[in-house]
PDB file of C-alpha atoms and ligand atoms in Angstrom:
ATOM      1  CA  MET A 223      45.760 -24.512 -34.061  1.00 94.00           C
ATOM      2  CA  ALA A 224      42.216 -24.609 -32.658  1.00 95.00           C
ATOM      3  CA  GLU A 225      41.221 -21.646 -34.805  1.00 96.00           C
ATOM      4  CA  VAL A 226      42.720 -23.240 -37.928  1.00 97.00           C
ATOM      5  CA  LEU A 227      40.796 -26.464 -37.277  1.00 97.00           C
ATOM      6  CA  LYS A 228      37.595 -24.453 -36.888  1.00 97.00           C
ATOM      7  CA  ALA A 229      38.294 -22.498 -40.090  1.00 96.00           C
ATOM      8  CA  GLY A 230      38.695 -25.886 -41.810  1.00 97.00           C
ATOM      9  CA  GLY A 231      35.186 -26.874 -40.785  1.00 97.00           C
ATOM     10  CA  ALA A 232      35.723 -28.755 -37.491  1.00 97.00           C
ATOM     11  CA  GLN A 233      33.663 -28.269 -34.357  1.00 98.00           C
ATOM     12  CA  VAL A 234      36.375 -27.610 -31.780  1.00 98.00           C
ATOM     13  CA  SER A 235      36.217 -28.092 -28.005  1.00 98.00           C
ATOM     14  CA  ILE A 236      39.266 -27.140 -25.993  1.00 98.00           C
ATOM     15  CA  ALA A 237      40.533 -27.297 -22.390  1.00 98.00           C
ATOM     16  CA  GLY A 238      43.882 -26.612 -20.710  1.00 96.00           C
ATOM     17  CA  SER A 239      46.149 -29.628 -20.267  1.00 94.00           C
ATOM     18  CA  ASN A 240      46.982 -28.681 -16.666  1.00 91.00           C
ATOM     19  CA  PRO A 241      45.352 -26.395 -14.067  1.00 92.00           C
ATOM     20  CA  LEU A 242      47.876 -23.577 -14.540  1.00 91.00           C
ATOM     21  CA  SER A 243      48.364 -23.391 -18.294  1.00 90.00           C
ATOM     22  CA  THR A 244      45.126 -21.634 -19.295  1.00 96.00           C
ATOM     23  CA  GLN A 245      45.314 -17.892 -19.926  1.00 96.00           C
ATOM     24  CA  ASP A 246      41.836 -16.500 -19.240  1.00 98.00           C
ATOM     25  CA  ASP A 247      42.089 -13.739 -21.861  1.00 98.00           C
ATOM     26  CA  VAL A 248      43.044 -16.289 -24.524  1.00 97.00           C
ATOM     27  CA  ALA A 249      40.212 -18.612 -23.422  1.00 97.00           C
ATOM     28  CA  ALA A 250      37.728 -15.709 -23.653  1.00 98.00           C
ATOM     29  CA  ALA A 251      38.955 -14.763 -27.141  1.00 97.00           C
ATOM     30  CA  LEU A 252      38.599 -18.375 -28.340  1.00 97.00           C
ATOM     31  CA  ALA A 253      35.060 -18.527 -26.919  1.00 97.00           C
ATOM     32  CA  VAL A 254      34.135 -15.319 -28.776  1.00 97.00           C
ATOM     33  CA  ALA A 255      35.606 -16.909 -31.943  1.00 95.00           C
ATOM     34  CA  GLY A 256      33.038 -19.717 -31.599  1.00 95.00           C
ATOM     35  CA  LEU A 257      35.056 -22.495 -29.959  1.00 97.00           C
ATOM     36  CA  ASN A 258      33.714 -24.507 -27.011  1.00 98.00           C
ATOM     37  CA  VAL A 259      36.147 -23.543 -24.238  1.00 98.00           C
ATOM     38  CA  TYR A 260      36.121 -25.391 -20.886  1.00 98.00           C
ATOM     39  CA  SER A 261      38.938 -23.905 -18.823  1.00 97.00           C
ATOM     40  CA  TRP A 262      40.002 -21.168 -16.510  1.00 97.00           C
ATOM     41  CA  TYR A 263      43.325 -20.365 -14.926  1.00 97.00           C
ATOM     42  CA  ASN A 264      44.259 -21.886 -11.546  1.00 96.00           C
ATOM     43  CA  ALA A 265      41.507 -24.505 -11.511  1.00 97.00           C
ATOM     44  CA  THR A 266      41.320 -26.852  -8.511  1.00 97.00           C
ATOM     45  CA  ASP A 267      41.903 -30.557  -9.208  1.00 96.00           C
ATOM     46  CA  GLU A 268      38.124 -31.108  -9.222  1.00 97.00           C
ATOM     47  CA  GLU A 269      37.465 -28.175 -11.551  1.00 98.00           C
ATOM     48  CA  TYR A 270      40.253 -29.333 -13.874  1.00 98.00           C
ATOM     49  CA  LYS A 271      38.713 -32.795 -14.133  1.00 98.00           C
ATOM     50  CA  ASP A 272      35.255 -31.272 -14.723  1.00 98.00           C
ATOM     51  CA  HIS A 273      36.681 -29.128 -17.526  1.00 98.00           C
ATOM     52  CA  LEU A 274      38.070 -32.214 -19.275  1.00 98.00           C
ATOM     53  CA  LEU A 275      34.857 -34.215 -18.785  1.00 98.00           C
ATOM     54  CA  ASN A 276      32.709 -31.327 -20.069  1.00 98.00           C
ATOM     55  CA  MET A 277      34.934 -31.140 -23.138  1.00 98.00           C
ATOM     56  CA  ILE A 278      34.775 -34.915 -23.689  1.00 98.00           C
ATOM     57  CA  ASP A 279      30.973 -34.783 -23.393  1.00 98.00           C
ATOM     58  CA  ASP A 280      30.943 -32.888 -26.704  1.00 98.00           C
ATOM     59  CA  GLY A 281      31.619 -36.362 -28.217  1.00 98.00           C
ATOM     60  CA  PRO A 282      34.937 -36.121 -30.081  1.00 98.00           C
ATOM     61  CA  ASP A 283      35.831 -37.984 -33.286  1.00 98.00           C
ATOM     62  CA  ILE A 284      39.485 -36.963 -32.939  1.00 98.00           C
ATOM     63  CA  VAL A 285      41.461 -36.281 -29.753  1.00 98.00           C
ATOM     64  CA  ILE A 286      44.555 -34.064 -29.570  1.00 98.00           C
ATOM     65  CA  ASP A 287      45.976 -34.795 -26.113  1.00 98.00           C
ATOM     66  CA  ASP A 288      48.875 -33.323 -24.149  1.00 97.00           C
ATOM     67  CA  GLY A 289      49.850 -35.451 -21.160  1.00 96.00           C
ATOM     68  CA  GLY A 290      47.306 -38.242 -21.492  1.00 97.00           C
ATOM     69  CA  ASP A 291      44.517 -37.047 -19.163  1.00 98.00           C
ATOM     70  CA  VAL A 292      41.824 -36.861 -21.879  1.00 98.00           C
ATOM     71  CA  VAL A 293      42.557 -40.341 -23.215  1.00 98.00           C
ATOM     72  CA  GLN A 294      42.621 -41.722 -19.674  1.00 97.00           C
ATOM     73  CA  LEU A 295      39.193 -40.245 -18.867  1.00 98.00           C
ATOM     74  CA  LEU A 296      37.819 -41.636 -22.135  1.00 98.00           C
ATOM     75  CA  HIS A 297      39.052 -45.082 -21.052  1.00 98.00           C
ATOM     76  CA  THR A 298      37.699 -44.870 -17.512  1.00 97.00           C
ATOM     77  CA  GLU A 299      34.766 -42.467 -17.053  1.00 98.00           C
ATOM     78  CA  ARG A 300      33.491 -41.987 -20.622  1.00 98.00           C
ATOM     79  CA  THR A 301      33.893 -45.450 -22.211  1.00 98.00           C
ATOM     80  CA  ASP A 302      30.657 -44.989 -24.203  1.00 98.00           C
ATOM     81  CA  LEU A 303      32.114 -41.908 -25.914  1.00 98.00           C
ATOM     82  CA  ALA A 304      35.490 -43.674 -26.492  1.00 98.00           C
ATOM     83  CA  LYS A 305      33.694 -45.992 -28.947  1.00 97.00           C
ATOM     84  CA  LYS A 306      33.062 -43.012 -31.223  1.00 97.00           C
ATOM     85  CA  VAL A 307      36.704 -41.822 -31.315  1.00 98.00           C
ATOM     86  CA  LEU A 308      38.463 -42.561 -34.625  1.00 98.00           C
ATOM     87  CA  GLY A 309      41.930 -41.803 -33.222  1.00 98.00           C
ATOM     88  CA  GLY A 310      44.174 -39.005 -32.092  1.00 98.00           C
ATOM     89  CA  CYS A 311      47.638 -37.864 -31.183  1.00 98.00           C
ATOM     90  CA  GLU A 312      49.646 -37.341 -28.003  1.00 98.00           C
ATOM     91  CA  GLU A 313      52.378 -34.779 -27.677  1.00 94.00           C
ATOM     92  CA  THR A 314      54.373 -35.444 -24.518  1.00 95.00           C
ATOM     93  CA  THR A 315      56.822 -38.053 -23.246  1.00 95.00           C
ATOM     94  CA  THR A 316      54.602 -38.670 -20.205  1.00 95.00           C
ATOM     95  CA  GLY A 317      51.472 -39.103 -22.308  1.00 97.00           C
ATOM     96  CA  VAL A 318      53.175 -41.528 -24.698  1.00 97.00           C
ATOM     97  CA  LEU A 319      54.434 -43.586 -21.730  1.00 97.00           C
ATOM     98  CA  ARG A 320      50.871 -43.777 -20.385  1.00 97.00           C
ATOM     99  CA  LEU A 321      49.535 -44.797 -23.811  1.00 97.00           C
ATOM    100  CA  ARG A 322      52.181 -47.515 -24.220  1.00 97.00           C
ATOM    101  CA  ALA A 323      51.282 -48.919 -20.777  1.00 97.00           C
ATOM    102  CA  LEU A 324      47.609 -49.007 -21.788  1.00 96.00           C
ATOM    103  CA  GLU A 325      48.497 -50.673 -25.098  1.00 96.00           C
ATOM    104  CA  ARG A 326      50.622 -53.329 -23.324  1.00 97.00           C
ATOM    105  CA  GLN A 327      47.585 -54.224 -21.206  1.00 95.00           C
ATOM    106  CA  GLY A 328      45.587 -54.528 -24.442  1.00 94.00           C
ATOM    107  CA  GLY A 329      43.320 -51.679 -23.339  1.00 94.00           C
ATOM    108  CA  LEU A 330      43.889 -48.922 -25.903  1.00 97.00           C
ATOM    109  CA  LYS A 331      40.524 -48.419 -27.603  1.00 97.00           C
ATOM    110  CA  PHE A 332      41.602 -46.296 -30.608  1.00 98.00           C
ATOM    111  CA  PRO A 333      44.851 -45.607 -32.526  1.00 98.00           C
ATOM    112  CA  MET A 334      47.065 -42.742 -31.321  1.00 98.00           C
ATOM    113  CA  ILE A 335      49.976 -41.049 -33.087  1.00 98.00           C
ATOM    114  CA  ALA A 336      52.961 -40.606 -30.726  1.00 97.00           C
ATOM    115  CA  VAL A 337      54.000 -37.075 -31.718  1.00 96.00           C
ATOM    116  CA  ASN A 338      56.757 -37.127 -29.098  1.00 93.00           C
ATOM    117  CA  ASP A 339      58.571 -39.852 -31.047  1.00 93.00           C
ATOM    118  CA  ALA A 340      59.178 -37.550 -34.022  1.00 94.00           C
ATOM    119  CA  TYR A 341      62.743 -36.226 -34.234  1.00 93.00           C
ATOM    120  CA  CYS A 342      61.408 -32.718 -34.894  1.00 91.00           C
ATOM    121  CA  LYS A 343      59.528 -32.925 -31.556  1.00 93.00           C
ATOM    122  CA  TYR A 344      62.096 -34.185 -29.078  1.00 91.00           C
ATOM    123  CA  LEU A 345      65.219 -32.817 -30.727  1.00 92.00           C
ATOM    124  CA  PHE A 346      63.597 -29.391 -30.817  1.00 91.00           C
ATOM    125  CA  ASP A 347      60.784 -28.964 -28.267  1.00 93.00           C
ATOM    126  CA  ASN A 348      62.136 -31.162 -25.449  1.00 94.00           C
ATOM    127  CA  ARG A 349      65.800 -30.215 -25.826  1.00 95.00           C
ATOM    128  CA  TYR A 350      65.678 -26.540 -26.835  1.00 95.00           C
ATOM    129  CA  GLY A 351      62.140 -25.516 -25.793  1.00 95.00           C
ATOM    130  CA  THR A 352      62.037 -27.090 -22.342  1.00 95.00           C
ATOM    131  CA  GLY A 353      65.796 -26.597 -21.864  1.00 94.00           C
ATOM    132  CA  GLU A 354      65.253 -22.853 -22.181  1.00 93.00           C
ATOM    133  CA  SER A 355      61.839 -22.438 -20.515  1.00 94.00           C
ATOM    134  CA  VAL A 356      62.855 -24.344 -17.361  1.00 94.00           C
ATOM    135  CA  TRP A 357      65.566 -21.743 -16.736  1.00 92.00           C
ATOM    136  CA  SER A 358      63.326 -18.807 -17.466  1.00 91.00           C
ATOM    137  CA  GLY A 359      60.763 -20.313 -15.034  1.00 93.00           C
ATOM    138  CA  ILE A 360      63.384 -20.810 -12.302  1.00 93.00           C
ATOM    139  CA  MET A 361      64.806 -17.315 -12.716  1.00 91.00           C
ATOM    140  CA  ARG A 362      61.408 -15.618 -12.747  1.00 92.00           C
ATOM    141  CA  THR A 363      60.037 -17.466  -9.725  1.00 94.00           C
ATOM    142  CA  THR A 364      63.228 -17.234  -7.604  1.00 94.00           C
ATOM    143  CA  ASN A 365      64.300 -13.783  -8.829  1.00 94.00           C
ATOM    144  CA  LEU A 366      67.861 -15.152  -9.167  1.00 88.00           C
ATOM    145  CA  ILE A 367      70.255 -15.212 -12.068  1.00 83.00           C
ATOM    146  CA  CYS A 368      71.910 -18.574 -12.615  1.00 83.00           C
ATOM    147  CA  ALA A 369      75.377 -17.523 -13.795  1.00 80.00           C
ATOM    148  CA  GLY A 370      77.992 -18.819 -11.323  1.00 83.00           C
ATOM    149  CA  LYS A 371      75.601 -21.277  -9.614  1.00 87.00           C
ATOM    150  CA  THR A 372      76.315 -24.997  -9.317  1.00 90.00           C
ATOM    151  CA  VAL A 373      73.540 -26.978 -10.976  1.00 91.00           C
ATOM    152  CA  VAL A 374      72.409 -30.604 -10.562  1.00 94.00           C
ATOM    153  CA  VAL A 375      70.168 -32.004 -13.294  1.00 95.00           C
ATOM    154  CA  ALA A 376      68.354 -35.197 -12.212  1.00 96.00           C
ATOM    155  CA  GLY A 377      67.330 -37.259 -15.251  1.00 95.00           C
ATOM    156  CA  TYR A 378      69.381 -36.978 -18.438  1.00 95.00           C
ATOM    157  CA  GLY A 379      66.896 -37.522 -21.243  1.00 95.00           C
ATOM    158  CA  TRP A 380      66.037 -34.969 -23.930  1.00 95.00           C
ATOM    159  CA  CYS A 381      64.791 -32.318 -21.502  1.00 96.00           C
ATOM    160  CA  GLY A 382      67.671 -32.935 -19.063  1.00 96.00           C
ATOM    161  CA  LYS A 383      70.197 -32.600 -21.884  1.00 96.00           C
ATOM    162  CA  GLY A 384      68.636 -29.285 -22.958  1.00 96.00           C
ATOM    163  CA  ILE A 385      68.559 -27.960 -19.364  1.00 95.00           C
ATOM    164  CA  ALA A 386      72.245 -28.890 -18.870  1.00 95.00           C
ATOM    165  CA  MET A 387      73.118 -27.330 -22.221  1.00 93.00           C
ATOM    166  CA  ARG A 388      71.516 -24.018 -21.250  1.00 92.00           C
ATOM    167  CA  ALA A 389      73.245 -24.102 -17.826  1.00 91.00           C
ATOM    168  CA  LYS A 390      76.547 -24.439 -19.674  1.00 90.00           C
ATOM    169  CA  VAL A 391      75.685 -21.285 -21.604  1.00 85.00           C
ATOM    170  CA  TRP A 392      75.245 -19.365 -18.308  1.00 77.00           C
ATOM    171  CA  GLU A 393      78.732 -20.535 -17.303  1.00 77.00           C
ATOM    172  CA  GLN A 394      80.191 -19.411 -20.623  1.00 80.00           C
ATOM    173  CA  ARG A 395      78.495 -16.009 -20.271  1.00 77.00           C
ATOM    174  CA  LEU A 396      79.997 -15.590 -16.782  1.00 76.00           C
ATOM    175  CA  LEU A 397      83.485 -16.443 -18.096  1.00 79.00           C
ATOM    176  CA  LEU A 398      83.009 -13.963 -20.933  1.00 82.00           C
ATOM    177  CA  GLN A 399      81.884 -11.287 -18.477  1.00 80.00           C
ATOM    178  CA  ARG A 400      84.983 -11.896 -16.319  1.00 82.00           C
ATOM    179  CA  LEU A 401      87.242 -11.720 -19.396  1.00 84.00           C
ATOM    180  CA  ILE A 402      85.661  -8.406 -20.426  1.00 86.00           C
ATOM    181  CA  GLN A 403      86.120  -6.996 -16.896  1.00 81.00           C
TER     182      GLN A 403
HETATM  183  N1  NAD B 644      56.553 -28.878 -20.138  1.00 58.61           N
HETATM  184  C1  NAD B 644      56.997 -29.165 -21.338  1.00 58.61           C
HETATM  185  O1  NAD B 644      56.938 -28.324 -22.200  1.00 58.61           O
HETATM  186  C2  NAD B 644      57.600 -30.503 -21.601  1.00 58.61           C
HETATM  187  C3  NAD B 644      58.127 -30.745 -22.841  1.00 58.61           C
HETATM  188  C4  NAD B 644      58.707 -31.988 -23.071  1.00 58.61           C
HETATM  189  C5  NAD B 644      58.751 -32.917 -22.045  1.00 58.61           C
HETATM  190  N2  NAD B 644      58.183 -32.659 -20.840  1.00 58.61           N
HETATM  191  C6  NAD B 644      58.208 -33.619 -19.728  1.00 58.61           C
HETATM  192  O2  NAD B 644      59.526 -33.691 -19.192  1.00 58.61           O
HETATM  193  C7  NAD B 644      59.800 -35.023 -18.755  1.00 58.61           C
HETATM  194  C8  NAD B 644      61.068 -35.583 -19.387  1.00 58.61           C
HETATM  195  O3  NAD B 644      60.889 -35.694 -20.801  1.00 58.61           O
HETATM  196  P1  NAD B 644      62.061 -36.218 -21.724  1.00 58.61           P
HETATM  197  O4  NAD B 644      61.549 -36.084 -23.133  1.00 58.61           O
HETATM  198  O5  NAD B 644      63.365 -35.612 -21.347  1.00 58.61           O
HETATM  199  O6  NAD B 644      62.038 -37.790 -21.333  1.00 58.61           O
HETATM  200  P2  NAD B 644      63.195 -38.886 -21.555  1.00 58.61           P
HETATM  201  O7  NAD B 644      62.551 -40.194 -21.481  1.00 58.61           O
HETATM  202  O8  NAD B 644      64.029 -38.521 -22.763  1.00 58.61           O
HETATM  203  O9  NAD B 644      64.130 -38.674 -20.285  1.00 58.61           O
HETATM  204  C9  NAD B 644      63.771 -38.989 -18.964  1.00 58.61           C
HETATM  205  C10 NAD B 644      65.068 -39.348 -18.235  1.00 58.61           C
HETATM  206  O10 NAD B 644      64.796 -39.473 -16.851  1.00 58.61           O
HETATM  207  C11 NAD B 644      65.517 -40.592 -16.366  1.00 58.61           C
HETATM  208  N3  NAD B 644      64.866 -41.031 -15.140  1.00 58.61           N
HETATM  209  C12 NAD B 644      63.710 -41.704 -15.017  1.00 58.61           C
HETATM  210  N4  NAD B 644      63.450 -41.930 -13.716  1.00 58.61           N
HETATM  211  C13 NAD B 644      64.451 -41.359 -13.012  1.00 58.61           C
HETATM  212  C14 NAD B 644      64.744 -41.250 -11.616  1.00 58.61           C
HETATM  213  N5  NAD B 644      63.917 -41.768 -10.710  1.00 58.61           N
HETATM  214  N6  NAD B 644      65.844 -40.583 -11.241  1.00 58.61           N
HETATM  215  C15 NAD B 644      66.681 -40.042 -12.169  1.00 58.61           C
HETATM  216  N7  NAD B 644      66.460 -40.130 -13.506  1.00 58.61           N
HETATM  217  C16 NAD B 644      65.351 -40.776 -13.914  1.00 58.61           C
HETATM  218  C17 NAD B 644      65.466 -41.586 -17.511  1.00 58.61           C
HETATM  219  O11 NAD B 644      66.494 -42.542 -17.404  1.00 58.61           O
HETATM  220  C18 NAD B 644      65.668 -40.666 -18.717  1.00 58.61           C
HETATM  221  O12 NAD B 644      67.033 -40.484 -19.026  1.00 58.61           O
HETATM  222  C19 NAD B 644      58.549 -35.838 -19.104  1.00 58.61           C
HETATM  223  O13 NAD B 644      57.751 -35.891 -17.948  1.00 58.61           O
HETATM  224  C20 NAD B 644      57.895 -35.019 -20.195  1.00 58.61           C
HETATM  225  O14 NAD B 644      56.518 -35.234 -20.302  1.00 58.61           O
HETATM  226  C21 NAD B 644      57.643 -31.441 -20.604  1.00 58.61           C
END
């Protein structure tokens, strides 16, 4: 997406939306392609905040946020630069909750599109995307397979529904395996 925006004529500055999500090889490739990249993998909390502030200091007209940290810093530590922002969008449930809280207090300084409220976002990304990737994360980090395990899902929103749905698939696979045996 960043490369497409640049090809369309935008000046693009980019940073990871959490300290673990940046892939250094991807960041390096984007930098070579002419984007302003302010991230490295496994940043400390201080480094992560510096990355976001350095990115904000490029003076954005439009903000594409994921979790709400950029908009929060614009409203707290870079209020002068917030005046220049025309608007933006926010992808996640958490970020939209933070924006709504800010709006209720009358503090939101520019319009934001709540991407998470689109059916094609939460019916697809939250339910199927997160439902699947949570299990792949658990299995990779614990080196366990989940078939036959008892699972408790705390929180039954769109992500919780997707996680439970995938757990059900593990159960069905186990039953199928037993039938075949
Ligand atoms: N990493 C990703 O790719 C990704 C993608 C989508 C969502 N998310 C995150 O996952 C989280 C859930 O998103 P969602 O779209 O399912 O939200 P949601 O609002 O649809 O669901 C959240 C659920 O949690 C329940 N809940 C809240 N507090 C609780 C508590 N203390 N104990 C038990 N249940 C509680 C709510 O009642 C609700 O049913 C958010 O933090 C969101 O930002 C991550």
